[in-house]
């Protein structure tokens, strides 16, 4: 079936550094999402993105976070600067349309901030 | 703000048993409810969704939705060891025209051969 890829699978960085998480969504999808899952806790919505714009973001999407998809390349989540509480698994998802359409998830990037 | 609660937290059943998983949500205007399966170290994978009151069957899976009681359940018939995973209930919500999922905390299922 359709696959979403995420690069890297694991990233370890020092607090205060910048990190970019990359997502290669399903090829014909236009709607993109990031979710955050702290170990053992609930998956939580961060942001959704369409047509080059953030459509909605949650309280977890702090000012240090940004997303973009330049020229149809990777959909990225950038955190600058990172904080200890940013340690989590970040999942990217994409869907073919808005609404109650299935979201396809990538395998996640495990971010460890030291 | 939509709230999604799942029960039980974990479940251990013998192979071949019928499994019943529950999910309660808070917003009656919620859109579709999705069930996802998540294996360790992997992303969630969609299993089945439902929008209208009633039930929907796909293979060994049956989902029941009751919007009046804000409850949805997933039933897995003839469970297999390969069904062992975390099952996530995801409620699709709309806010100012934008859609997102609100997830429950999940039910960890273990099927013993």
CSV table of N, CA and C in Angstrom, one decimal, chain A residues 33 35 37 40-45 48 55-56 58 91 98-108 110, chain B residues 4 31-32 34 36 38 41-46 49 51 88 92 95 97-105:
chain,number,residue,atom,x,y,z
A,33,UNK,N,0.5,16.2,8.0
A,33,UNK,CA,0.3,16.4,9.4
A,33,UNK,C,1.6,16.0,10.2
A,35,UNK,N,2.5,14.6,14.2
A,35,UNK,CA,2.0,14.3,15.5
A,35,UNK,C,3.2,14.0,16.4
A,37,UNK,N,4.5,11.9,20.0
A,37,UNK,CA,4.1,10.8,21.0
A,37,UNK,C,5.3,10.6,21.9
A,40,UNK,N,5.1,6.0,25.9
A,40,UNK,CA,4.0,5.5,26.8
A,40,UNK,C,2.8,6.4,26.9
A,41,UNK,N,2.8,7.5,26.2
A,41,UNK,CA,1.7,8.4,26.3
A,41,UNK,C,1.0,8.5,24.9
A,42,UNK,N,-0.1,9.3,24.9
A,42,UNK,CA,-1.0,9.4,23.8
A,42,UNK,C,-0.3,10.1,22.6
A,43,UNK,N,-0.7,9.8,21.4
A,43,UNK,CA,-0.3,10.5,20.2
A,43,UNK,C,-1.0,11.8,20.2
A,44,UNK,N,-0.3,12.9,20.0
A,44,UNK,CA,-1.0,14.2,20.0
A,44,UNK,C,-0.7,15.0,18.7
A,45,UNK,N,-1.7,15.7,18.3
A,45,UNK,CA,-1.7,16.5,17.0
A,45,UNK,C,-0.8,17.7,17.2
A,48,UNK,N,-1.3,20.7,10.9
A,48,UNK,CA,-1.7,20.3,9.6
A,48,UNK,C,-1.3,21.3,8.6
A,55,UNK,N,-2.6,25.1,8.4
A,55,UNK,CA,-4.0,25.3,8.5
A,55,UNK,C,-4.4,25.4,9.9
A,56,UNK,N,-3.9,24.5,10.8
A,56,UNK,CA,-4.2,24.6,12.2
A,56,UNK,C,-3.0,24.0,13.0
A,58,UNK,N,-1.6,23.1,17.2
A,58,UNK,CA,-2.1,22.9,18.6
A,58,UNK,C,-1.1,23.7,19.5
A,91,UNK,N,5.6,11.6,14.4
A,91,UNK,CA,5.1,10.9,13.3
A,91,UNK,C,4.5,11.9,12.3
A,98,UNK,N,-9.1,16.4,2.4
A,98,UNK,CA,-9.5,16.9,3.8
A,98,UNK,C,-10.6,16.0,4.3
A,99,UNK,N,-11.0,16.2,5.5
A,99,UNK,CA,-12.1,15.6,6.1
A,99,UNK,C,-11.8,14.2,6.6
A,100,UNK,N,-12.7,13.3,6.5
A,100,UNK,CA,-12.6,12.0,7.1
A,100,UNK,C,-11.9,11.0,6.3
A,101,UNK,N,-10.9,11.4,5.6
A,101,UNK,CA,-10.1,10.6,4.8
A,101,UNK,C,-9.0,9.9,5.6
A,102,UNK,N,-8.6,8.7,5.2
A,102,UNK,CA,-7.6,8.0,5.9
A,102,UNK,C,-6.3,8.8,5.9
A,103,UNK,N,-5.6,8.9,7.1
A,103,UNK,CA,-4.3,9.4,7.1
A,103,UNK,C,-3.3,8.2,7.1
A,104,UNK,N,-2.3,8.4,6.3
A,104,UNK,CA,-1.2,7.3,6.2
A,104,UNK,C,0.0,7.8,7.0
A,105,UNK,N,0.4,7.0,7.9
A,105,UNK,CA,1.5,7.4,8.8
A,105,UNK,C,2.8,6.8,8.5
A,106,UNK,N,3.9,7.6,8.7
A,106,UNK,CA,5.3,7.1,8.6
A,106,UNK,C,5.6,6.3,9.8
A,107,UNK,N,6.9,5.7,9.9
A,107,UNK,CA,7.3,4.9,11.0
A,107,UNK,C,7.8,5.7,12.2
A,108,UNK,N,7.9,7.1,12.0
A,108,UNK,CA,8.3,7.9,13.1
A,108,UNK,C,9.8,8.2,13.2
A,110,UNK,N,12.5,9.1,16.2
A,110,UNK,CA,12.7,9.2,17.6
A,110,UNK,C,13.7,10.3,17.9
B,4,UNK,N,-10.9,11.7,24.0
B,4,UNK,CA,-11.1,10.3,23.6
B,4,UNK,C,-10.5,9.4,24.6
B,31,UNK,N,-16.6,13.8,13.3
B,31,UNK,CA,-16.7,13.2,12.0
B,31,UNK,C,-16.5,11.7,12.1
B,32,UNK,N,-15.7,11.1,11.2
B,32,UNK,CA,-15.5,9.7,11.3
B,32,UNK,C,-14.7,9.3,12.5
B,34,UNK,N,-11.9,6.4,13.5
B,34,UNK,CA,-11.0,5.4,12.8
B,34,UNK,C,-10.4,4.5,13.9
B,36,UNK,N,-6.9,2.4,14.4
B,36,UNK,CA,-5.6,2.1,13.9
B,36,UNK,C,-4.9,1.0,14.7
B,38,UNK,N,-1.1,-0.3,15.8
B,38,UNK,CA,0.3,0.1,15.9
B,38,UNK,C,1.2,-0.9,16.5
B,41,UNK,N,7.5,0.3,17.4
B,41,UNK,CA,8.5,0.9,16.5
B,41,UNK,C,8.0,1.2,15.2
B,42,UNK,N,6.7,1.1,15.0
B,42,UNK,CA,6.1,1.4,13.7
B,42,UNK,C,5.0,2.5,13.8
B,43,UNK,N,4.7,3.1,12.7
B,43,UNK,CA,3.6,4.1,12.7
B,43,UNK,C,2.2,3.4,12.7
B,44,UNK,N,1.2,4.1,13.1
B,44,UNK,CA,-0.2,3.5,13.1
B,44,UNK,C,-0.6,3.2,11.7
B,45,UNK,N,-1.4,2.1,11.6
B,45,UNK,CA,-1.9,1.7,10.3
B,45,UNK,C,-3.4,1.6,10.4
B,46,UNK,N,-4.2,2.2,9.4
B,46,UNK,CA,-5.6,2.2,9.5
B,46,UNK,C,-6.2,0.8,9.3
B,49,UNK,N,-12.9,2.3,9.5
B,49,UNK,CA,-13.5,3.6,10.0
B,49,UNK,C,-15.1,3.5,9.9
B,51,UNK,N,-18.7,6.2,10.1
B,51,UNK,CA,-19.2,7.6,10.3
B,51,UNK,C,-20.7,7.5,10.8
B,88,UNK,N,-5.4,2.0,18.5
B,88,UNK,CA,-5.7,3.4,18.7
B,88,UNK,C,-7.1,3.7,18.1
B,92,UNK,N,-11.9,11.9,14.1
B,92,UNK,CA,-11.7,13.0,13.2
B,92,UNK,C,-12.6,14.1,13.5
B,95,UNK,N,-12.4,21.9,12.9
B,95,UNK,CA,-12.4,23.1,13.6
B,95,UNK,C,-12.1,24.2,12.6
B,97,UNK,N,-13.1,24.6,9.7
B,97,UNK,CA,-12.9,24.0,8.4
B,97,UNK,C,-11.6,23.1,8.3
B,98,UNK,N,-10.9,23.0,9.4
B,98,UNK,CA,-9.7,22.2,9.3
B,98,UNK,C,-9.9,20.9,10.1
B,99,UNK,N,-9.4,19.8,9.5
B,99,UNK,CA,-9.5,18.5,10.1
B,99,UNK,C,-8.3,18.0,10.8
B,100,UNK,N,-8.4,17.2,11.8
B,100,UNK,CA,-7.3,16.6,12.5
B,100,UNK,C,-7.9,15.4,13.2
B,101,UNK,N,-7.0,14.5,13.6
B,101,UNK,CA,-7.3,13.4,14.5
B,101,UNK,C,-7.1,13.7,16.0
B,102,UNK,N,-8.0,13.3,16.9
B,102,UNK,CA,-7.7,13.2,18.3
B,102,UNK,C,-7.6,11.8,18.7
B,103,UNK,N,-6.5,11.4,19.2
B,103,UNK,CA,-6.3,10.0,19.5
B,103,UNK,C,-6.6,9.6,21.0
B,104,UNK,N,-7.0,8.4,21.2
B,104,UNK,CA,-7.1,7.9,22.5
B,104,UNK,C,-5.7,7.3,22.9
B,105,UNK,N,-5.6,6.9,24.2
B,105,UNK,CA,-4.3,6.5,24.7
B,105,UNK,C,-3.9,5.0,24.2
